[in-house]
PDB file of C-alpha atoms in Angstrom:
ATOM      1  CA  GLU A   1     -21.237   1.900  18.668  1.00 48.00           C
ATOM      2  CA  THR A   2     -19.716   2.829  15.335  1.00 61.00           C
ATOM      3  CA  GLY A   3     -16.883   1.700  13.099  1.00 91.00           C
ATOM      4  CA  VAL A   4     -15.222  -1.700  13.150  1.00 95.00           C
ATOM      5  CA  THR A   5     -14.883  -3.565  16.429  1.00 96.00           C
ATOM      6  CA  GLN A   6     -12.913  -6.694  17.227  1.00 97.00           C
ATOM      7  CA  THR A   7     -12.999  -9.068  20.169  1.00 97.00           C
ATOM      8  CA  PRO A   8     -11.071 -10.180  22.032  1.00 97.00           C
ATOM      9  CA  ARG A   9      -8.368  -7.523  21.931  1.00 95.00           C
ATOM     10  CA  HIS A  10      -5.780  -9.942  23.321  1.00 96.00           C
ATOM     11  CA  LEU A  11      -5.662 -13.731  23.221  1.00 96.00           C
ATOM     12  CA  VAL A  12      -3.175 -16.277  24.504  1.00 96.00           C
ATOM     13  CA  MET A  13      -3.697 -19.856  23.423  1.00 93.00           C
ATOM     14  CA  GLY A  14      -1.908 -23.165  23.379  1.00 91.00           C
ATOM     15  CA  MET A  15      -1.264 -25.083  20.192  1.00 89.00           C
ATOM     16  CA  THR A  16      -4.051 -27.556  20.936  1.00 88.00           C
ATOM     17  CA  ASN A  17      -6.718 -24.971  21.742  1.00 89.00           C
ATOM     18  CA  LYS A  18      -9.631 -23.856  19.596  1.00 94.00           C
ATOM     19  CA  LYS A  19     -10.619 -20.205  19.704  1.00 95.00           C
ATOM     20  CA  SER A  20     -12.471 -17.693  17.557  1.00 97.00           C
ATOM     21  CA  LEU A  21     -11.867 -14.064  16.714  1.00 98.00           C
ATOM     22  CA  LYS A  22     -14.866 -11.846  16.093  1.00 98.00           C
ATOM     23  CA  CYS A  23     -15.241  -8.753  13.962  1.00 98.00           C
ATOM     24  CA  GLU A  24     -18.292  -6.546  13.663  1.00 97.00           C
ATOM     25  CA  GLN A  25     -18.810  -3.495  11.480  1.00 96.00           C
ATOM     26  CA  HIS A  26     -21.516  -0.890  11.960  1.00 92.00           C
ATOM     27  CA  LEU A  27     -20.879   0.963   8.711  1.00 93.00           C
ATOM     28  CA  GLY A  28     -23.303  -0.812   6.407  1.00 93.00           C
ATOM     29  CA  HIS A  29     -20.433  -2.146   4.301  1.00 93.00           C
ATOM     30  CA  ASN A  30     -20.670  -5.181   2.053  1.00 92.00           C
ATOM     31  CA  ALA A  31     -17.050  -6.362   2.019  1.00 92.00           C
ATOM     32  CA  MET A  32     -15.000  -7.599   4.975  1.00 94.00           C
ATOM     33  CA  TYR A  33     -11.368  -8.659   5.242  1.00 93.00           C
ATOM     34  CA  TRP A  34      -8.965 -10.485   7.534  1.00 96.00           C
ATOM     35  CA  TYR A  35      -5.317  -9.379   7.607  1.00 95.00           C
ATOM     36  CA  LYS A  36      -2.321 -10.712   9.516  1.00 95.00           C
ATOM     37  CA  GLN A  37       0.214  -8.189  10.763  1.00 93.00           C
ATOM     38  CA  SER A  38       3.545  -9.644  11.866  1.00 91.00           C
ATOM     39  CA  ALA A  39       6.509  -7.675  13.094  1.00 83.00           C
ATOM     40  CA  LYS A  40       8.656  -6.222  10.316  1.00 71.00           C
ATOM     41  CA  LYS A  41       6.570  -7.821   7.550  1.00 81.00           C
ATOM     42  CA  PRO A  42       4.070  -6.285   5.145  1.00 83.00           C
ATOM     43  CA  LEU A  43       0.416  -6.587   6.012  1.00 89.00           C
ATOM     44  CA  GLU A  44      -0.797  -9.945   4.693  1.00 91.00           C
ATOM     45  CA  LEU A  45      -4.290 -10.288   3.269  1.00 91.00           C
ATOM     46  CA  MET A  46      -5.830 -13.577   4.409  1.00 94.00           C
ATOM     47  CA  PHE A  47      -9.493 -13.660   3.398  1.00 94.00           C
ATOM     48  CA  VAL A  48     -12.038 -11.453   1.653  1.00 92.00           C
ATOM     49  CA  TYR A  49     -15.799 -11.716   1.857  1.00 93.00           C
ATOM     50  CA  ASN A  50     -18.188  -9.793  -0.355  1.00 88.00           C
ATOM     51  CA  PHE A  51     -21.912 -10.000   0.433  1.00 86.00           C
ATOM     52  CA  LYS A  52     -21.148 -12.952   2.754  1.00 83.00           C
ATOM     53  CA  GLU A  53     -19.412 -14.900  -0.021  1.00 85.00           C
ATOM     54  CA  GLN A  54     -15.704 -15.652   0.168  1.00 85.00           C
ATOM     55  CA  THR A  55     -13.962 -14.094  -2.805  1.00 82.00           C
ATOM     56  CA  GLU A  56     -10.316 -14.534  -1.878  1.00 77.00           C
ATOM     57  CA  ASN A  57      -8.262 -16.989   0.143  1.00 77.00           C
ATOM     58  CA  ASN A  58      -4.607 -16.134  -0.105  1.00 77.00           C
ATOM     59  CA  SER A  59      -3.130 -19.594   0.451  1.00 84.00           C
ATOM     60  CA  VAL A  60      -3.952 -19.495   4.136  1.00 92.00           C
ATOM     61  CA  PRO A  61      -3.376 -22.743   6.088  1.00 93.00           C
ATOM     62  CA  SER A  62      -6.511 -24.684   6.957  1.00 93.00           C
ATOM     63  CA  ARG A  63      -5.917 -24.148  10.674  1.00 95.00           C
ATOM     64  CA  PHE A  64      -7.491 -20.727  10.003  1.00 96.00           C
ATOM     65  CA  SER A  65     -11.164 -21.009   9.118  1.00 95.00           C
ATOM     66  CA  PRO A  66     -13.233 -17.892   8.323  1.00 96.00           C
ATOM     67  CA  GLU A  67     -16.963 -17.547   8.689  1.00 96.00           C
ATOM     68  CA  CYS A  68     -19.206 -14.718   7.538  1.00 95.00           C
ATOM     69  CA  PRO A  69     -22.808 -15.255   8.673  1.00 94.00           C
ATOM     70  CA  ASN A  70     -23.927 -11.823   7.444  1.00 92.00           C
ATOM     71  CA  SER A  71     -22.423  -8.660   6.020  1.00 90.00           C
ATOM     72  CA  SER A  72     -21.865  -7.165   9.466  1.00 95.00           C
ATOM     73  CA  HIS A  73     -20.060 -10.039  11.161  1.00 97.00           C
ATOM     74  CA  LEU A  74     -16.881 -11.916  10.389  1.00 97.00           C
ATOM     75  CA  PHE A  75     -15.228 -14.656  12.405  1.00 97.00           C
ATOM     76  CA  LEU A  76     -11.845 -16.310  12.253  1.00 98.00           C
ATOM     77  CA  HIS A  77     -11.839 -19.768  13.833  1.00 97.00           C
ATOM     78  CA  LEU A  78      -8.454 -20.952  15.038  1.00 96.00           C
ATOM     79  CA  HIS A  79      -7.335 -24.512  15.810  1.00 94.00           C
ATOM     80  CA  THR A  80      -4.000 -26.258  16.280  1.00 93.00           C
ATOM     81  CA  LEU A  81      -2.079 -23.068  15.648  1.00 94.00           C
ATOM     82  CA  GLN A  82       1.709 -22.767  15.598  1.00 94.00           C
ATOM     83  CA  PRO A  83       3.896 -20.272  17.479  1.00 94.00           C
ATOM     84  CA  GLU A  84       4.652 -18.499  14.180  1.00 93.00           C
ATOM     85  CA  ASP A  85       0.952 -17.661  13.934  1.00 95.00           C
ATOM     86  CA  SER A  86       1.424 -15.178  16.770  1.00 96.00           C
ATOM     87  CA  ALA A  87       0.591 -11.784  15.297  1.00 95.00           C
ATOM     88  CA  LEU A  88      -1.901  -8.946  15.247  1.00 95.00           C
ATOM     89  CA  TYR A  89      -5.008  -9.964  13.326  1.00 97.00           C
ATOM     90  CA  LEU A  90      -6.812  -7.051  11.762  1.00 96.00           C
ATOM     91  CA  CYS A  91     -10.307  -6.970  10.405  1.00 96.00           C
ATOM     92  CA  ALA A  92     -11.361  -4.366   7.853  1.00 94.00           C
ATOM     93  CA  SER A  93     -14.456  -3.496   5.894  1.00 93.00           C
ATOM     94  CA  SER A  94     -15.246  -1.459   2.799  1.00 90.00           C
ATOM     95  CA  GLN A  95     -18.424  -0.436   1.024  1.00 89.00           C
ATOM     96  CA  ASP A  96     -17.938  -2.910  -1.810  1.00 82.00           C
ATOM     97  CA  TYR A  97     -15.357  -5.234  -3.277  1.00 79.00           C
ATOM     98  CA  GLY A  98     -14.155  -4.643  -6.803  1.00 64.00           C
ATOM     99  CA  SER A  99     -14.174  -0.862  -6.725  1.00 61.00           C
ATOM    100  CA  PRO A 100     -11.654   1.578  -5.267  1.00 59.00           C
ATOM    101  CA  GLU A 101     -13.025   1.822  -1.787  1.00 65.00           C
ATOM    102  CA  THR A 102     -11.479   2.989   1.386  1.00 79.00           C
ATOM    103  CA  GLN A 103     -10.965   0.249   3.918  1.00 86.00           C
ATOM    104  CA  TYR A 104     -11.823   0.858   7.550  1.00 89.00           C
ATOM    105  CA  PHE A 105      -9.835  -1.157  10.068  1.00 92.00           C
ATOM    106  CA  GLY A 106     -10.656  -2.489  13.492  1.00 94.00           C
ATOM    107  CA  PRO A 107      -8.165  -2.230  16.394  1.00 94.00           C
ATOM    108  CA  GLY A 108      -7.010  -5.808  15.945  1.00 95.00           C
ATOM    109  CA  THR A 109      -6.650  -8.901  18.127  1.00 97.00           C
ATOM    110  CA  ARG A 110      -3.164  -9.485  19.500  1.00 95.00           C
ATOM    111  CA  LEU A 111      -2.673 -13.274  19.401  1.00 96.00           C
ATOM    112  CA  LEU A 112       0.064 -15.170  21.191  1.00 96.00           C
ATOM    113  CA  VAL A 113       0.413 -18.895  20.549  1.00 95.00           C
ATOM    114  CA  LEU A 114       2.422 -20.790  23.121  1.00 93.00           C
TER     115      LEU A 114
ATOM    116  CA  GLY B   1      12.076  -7.101  -3.970  1.00 60.00           C
ATOM    117  CA  GLU B   2       8.771  -6.245  -2.397  1.00 67.00           C
ATOM    118  CA  ASP B   3       5.929  -4.554  -4.233  1.00 88.00           C
ATOM    119  CA  VAL B   4       5.844  -1.571  -1.874  1.00 92.00           C
ATOM    120  CA  GLU B   5       8.972  -0.461  -0.051  1.00 93.00           C
ATOM    121  CA  GLN B   6       9.504   2.121   2.646  1.00 94.00           C
ATOM    122  CA  SER B   7      12.194   2.801   5.207  1.00 91.00           C
ATOM    123  CA  LEU B   8      11.511   1.326   8.642  1.00 90.00           C
ATOM    124  CA  PHE B   9      12.309   4.296  10.886  1.00 95.00           C
ATOM    125  CA  LEU B  10      12.289   8.088  10.882  1.00 97.00           C
ATOM    126  CA  SER B  11      13.154  10.324  13.820  1.00 97.00           C
ATOM    127  CA  VAL B  12      12.357  14.052  13.864  1.00 97.00           C
ATOM    128  CA  ARG B  13      12.239  16.889  16.337  1.00 97.00           C
ATOM    129  CA  GLU B  14       8.913  18.357  17.370  1.00 97.00           C
ATOM    130  CA  GLY B  15       8.026  21.311  15.137  1.00 97.00           C
ATOM    131  CA  ASP B  16      10.126  20.113  12.191  1.00 97.00           C
ATOM    132  CA  SER B  17       8.704  18.667   8.985  1.00 97.00           C
ATOM    133  CA  SER B  18       8.680  14.908   8.462  1.00 97.00           C
ATOM    134  CA  VAL B  19       8.972  13.302   5.052  1.00 98.00           C
ATOM    135  CA  ILE B  20       8.183   9.617   4.682  1.00 98.00           C
ATOM    136  CA  ASN B  21       9.071   8.038   1.355  1.00 97.00           C
ATOM    137  CA  CYS B  22       7.684   5.029  -0.463  1.00 96.00           C
ATOM    138  CA  THR B  23       8.410   3.284  -3.753  1.00 96.00           C
ATOM    139  CA  TYR B  24       6.185   0.802  -5.545  1.00 94.00           C
ATOM    140  CA  THR B  25       6.580  -1.469  -8.528  1.00 90.00           C
ATOM    141  CA  ASP B  26       3.129  -1.761 -10.122  1.00 84.00           C
ATOM    142  CA  SER B  27       2.932   0.675 -13.035  1.00 81.00           C
ATOM    143  CA  SER B  28      -0.825   0.105 -13.240  1.00 82.00           C
ATOM    144  CA  SER B  29      -1.403   1.382  -9.714  1.00 82.00           C
ATOM    145  CA  THR B  30      -4.461   3.556  -9.685  1.00 84.00           C
ATOM    146  CA  TYR B  31      -4.726   4.644  -6.064  1.00 89.00           C
ATOM    147  CA  LEU B  32      -1.981   5.314  -3.548  1.00 92.00           C
ATOM    148  CA  TYR B  33      -2.691   5.572   0.150  1.00 92.00           C
ATOM    149  CA  TRP B  34      -1.141   6.598   3.411  1.00 95.00           C
ATOM    150  CA  TYR B  35      -2.400   4.915   6.586  1.00 94.00           C
ATOM    151  CA  LYS B  36      -1.454   5.681  10.181  1.00 95.00           C
ATOM    152  CA  GLN B  37      -1.330   3.091  12.973  1.00 94.00           C
ATOM    153  CA  GLU B  38      -1.069   4.256  16.550  1.00 93.00           C
ATOM    154  CA  PRO B  39      -0.018   1.828  19.301  1.00 87.00           C
ATOM    155  CA  GLY B  40      -2.709  -0.735  20.050  1.00 82.00           C
ATOM    156  CA  ALA B  41      -4.924   0.420  17.204  1.00 86.00           C
ATOM    157  CA  GLY B  42      -5.805  -0.587  13.684  1.00 89.00           C
ATOM    158  CA  LEU B  43      -4.861   1.281  10.533  1.00 91.00           C
ATOM    159  CA  GLN B  44      -6.473   4.652   9.935  1.00 90.00           C
ATOM    160  CA  LEU B  45      -6.624   6.093   6.431  1.00 89.00           C
ATOM    161  CA  LEU B  46      -4.900   9.475   6.394  1.00 92.00           C
ATOM    162  CA  THR B  47      -5.169  10.371   2.743  1.00 91.00           C
ATOM    163  CA  TYR B  48      -5.059   8.919  -0.735  1.00 90.00           C
ATOM    164  CA  ILE B  49      -4.179  10.171  -4.187  1.00 91.00           C
ATOM    165  CA  PHE B  50      -5.236   9.130  -7.666  1.00 90.00           C
ATOM    166  CA  SER B  51      -2.447   8.187 -10.037  1.00 89.00           C
ATOM    167  CA  ASN B  52      -3.342  11.042 -12.400  1.00 90.00           C
ATOM    168  CA  MET B  53      -2.500  13.572  -9.705  1.00 91.00           C
ATOM    169  CA  ASP B  54       0.969  14.635  -8.630  1.00 94.00           C
ATOM    170  CA  MET B  55       0.140  16.432  -5.407  1.00 96.00           C
ATOM    171  CA  LYS B  56      -2.547  16.542  -2.757  1.00 95.00           C
ATOM    172  CA  GLN B  57      -2.602  18.767   0.313  1.00 95.00           C
ATOM    173  CA  ASP B  58      -4.771  18.329   3.365  1.00 92.00           C
ATOM    174  CA  GLN B  59      -3.994  20.647   6.279  1.00 95.00           C
ATOM    175  CA  ARG B  60      -0.565  19.604   7.595  1.00 96.00           C
ATOM    176  CA  LEU B  61      -0.283  16.690   5.173  1.00 97.00           C
ATOM    177  CA  THR B  62       1.158  16.926   1.660  1.00 97.00           C
ATOM    178  CA  VAL B  63       1.328  13.918  -0.634  1.00 97.00           C
ATOM    179  CA  LEU B  64       3.627  14.003  -3.642  1.00 97.00           C
ATOM    180  CA  LEU B  65       3.499  11.414  -6.413  1.00 96.00           C
ATOM    181  CA  ASN B  66       6.164  10.892  -9.042  1.00 95.00           C
ATOM    182  CA  LYS B  67       4.513   8.367 -11.298  1.00 93.00           C
ATOM    183  CA  LYS B  68       7.491   8.051 -13.617  1.00 93.00           C
ATOM    184  CA  ASP B  69       9.756   6.996 -10.754  1.00 94.00           C
ATOM    185  CA  LYS B  70       6.914   5.205  -8.887  1.00 94.00           C
ATOM    186  CA  HIS B  71       7.718   7.263  -5.811  1.00 96.00           C
ATOM    187  CA  LEU B  72       5.235   8.496  -3.225  1.00 96.00           C
ATOM    188  CA  SER B  73       5.972  10.728  -0.247  1.00 97.00           C
ATOM    189  CA  LEU B  74       4.063  12.026   2.742  1.00 98.00           C
ATOM    190  CA  ARG B  75       5.127  15.327   4.284  1.00 98.00           C
ATOM    191  CA  ILE B  76       3.858  16.252   7.739  1.00 98.00           C
ATOM    192  CA  ALA B  77       4.373  19.918   8.540  1.00 98.00           C
ATOM    193  CA  ASP B  78       4.988  21.084  12.121  1.00 97.00           C
ATOM    194  CA  THR B  79       5.282  17.513  13.394  1.00 98.00           C
ATOM    195  CA  GLN B  80       3.857  16.954  16.877  1.00 97.00           C
ATOM    196  CA  THR B  81       4.452  14.209  19.439  1.00 95.00           C
ATOM    197  CA  GLY B  82       0.934  12.968  18.666  1.00 94.00           C
ATOM    198  CA  ASP B  83       2.118  12.191  15.138  1.00 97.00           C
ATOM    199  CA  SER B  84       4.353   9.416  16.508  1.00 97.00           C
ATOM    200  CA  ALA B  85       3.005   6.252  14.902  1.00 97.00           C
ATOM    201  CA  ILE B  86       3.657   3.758  12.120  1.00 96.00           C
ATOM    202  CA  TYR B  87       2.825   5.074   8.647  1.00 97.00           C
ATOM    203  CA  PHE B  88       1.919   2.614   5.919  1.00 95.00           C
ATOM    204  CA  CYS B  89       2.125   3.286   2.220  1.00 95.00           C
ATOM    205  CA  ALA B  90      -0.221   1.240   0.031  1.00 92.00           C
ATOM    206  CA  GLU B  91      -1.166   1.009  -3.616  1.00 91.00           C
ATOM    207  CA  SER B  92      -4.037  -0.560  -5.486  1.00 87.00           C
ATOM    208  CA  GLY B  93      -5.029  -1.152  -9.068  1.00 81.00           C
ATOM    209  CA  ALA B  94      -7.727  -3.086 -10.820  1.00 68.00           C
ATOM    210  CA  SER B  95      -5.800  -6.353 -10.989  1.00 66.00           C
ATOM    211  CA  GLY B  96      -8.158  -9.311 -10.949  1.00 63.00           C
ATOM    212  CA  GLY B  97     -11.122  -6.954 -10.805  1.00 62.00           C
ATOM    213  CA  SER B  98     -10.440  -5.722  -7.291  1.00 69.00           C
ATOM    214  CA  TYR B  99      -8.738  -2.717  -5.777  1.00 75.00           C
ATOM    215  CA  ILE B 100      -7.473  -4.396  -2.639  1.00 80.00           C
ATOM    216  CA  PRO B 101      -4.411  -2.437  -1.474  1.00 86.00           C
ATOM    217  CA  THR B 102      -0.901  -3.852  -1.227  1.00 89.00           C
ATOM    218  CA  PHE B 103       0.848  -2.489   1.842  1.00 91.00           C
ATOM    219  CA  GLY B 104       4.437  -1.689   2.661  1.00 92.00           C
ATOM    220  CA  ARG B 105       6.053  -2.724   5.947  1.00 92.00           C
ATOM    221  CA  GLY B 106       5.417   0.647   7.553  1.00 94.00           C
ATOM    222  CA  THR B 107       7.681   3.474   8.706  1.00 96.00           C
ATOM    223  CA  SER B 108       7.892   4.122  12.444  1.00 96.00           C
ATOM    224  CA  LEU B 109       7.898   7.887  12.989  1.00 97.00           C
ATOM    225  CA  ILE B 110       9.421   8.954  16.299  1.00 97.00           C
ATOM    226  CA  VAL B 111       8.893  12.576  17.313  1.00 97.00           C
ATOM    227  CA  HIS B 112      11.060  13.825  20.154  1.00 94.00           C
ATOM    228  CA  PRO B 113      10.823  17.134  22.009  1.00 89.00           C
TER     229      PRO B 113
END
């Protein structure tokens, strides 16, 4: 399998649930990203990891917790979410962080919080 | 206003040319991108242009950059129904040592027969 994959593709959860989103890239890239895509809003960068180290956290609420065990895998742990957190969550990767690199995106996880 | 702005919708007839416009505010932008998002999919890079260029052509796609006006456009020649998607404009520069793109809200292109 090639490219950037994300699982699950769809997720429905209650506000008291705990779930995790998974992203995997098979491109040999060193940087990985989490974005939130809400209707009619610009794409919002949430977290950036470079060589497994978090380099950016764009004022994301603590109910979102990222984890990057290695350069190929990225998780987003979710707990006590709010209905306004419903969105498409996109993972991306690029060769490196800090240089003009093309980002490759996964298909996203469509999240609905009830 | 937002850093990257684009109109939300564009409707064209199959076979016509489509022109999607974008304006940005960062005068230090180094790279400007066009991404395409089909339903149920992530963003796919279509093309990008360096800020020292004013035009780039790639098959049916033509990108024009007016750096003075901070205006970027994407022209799709002979638009097909398969071109129906959301098109995102993005820019990046070396602010803070990274080139992470800033995206616009996306333009929904609707191609009808």
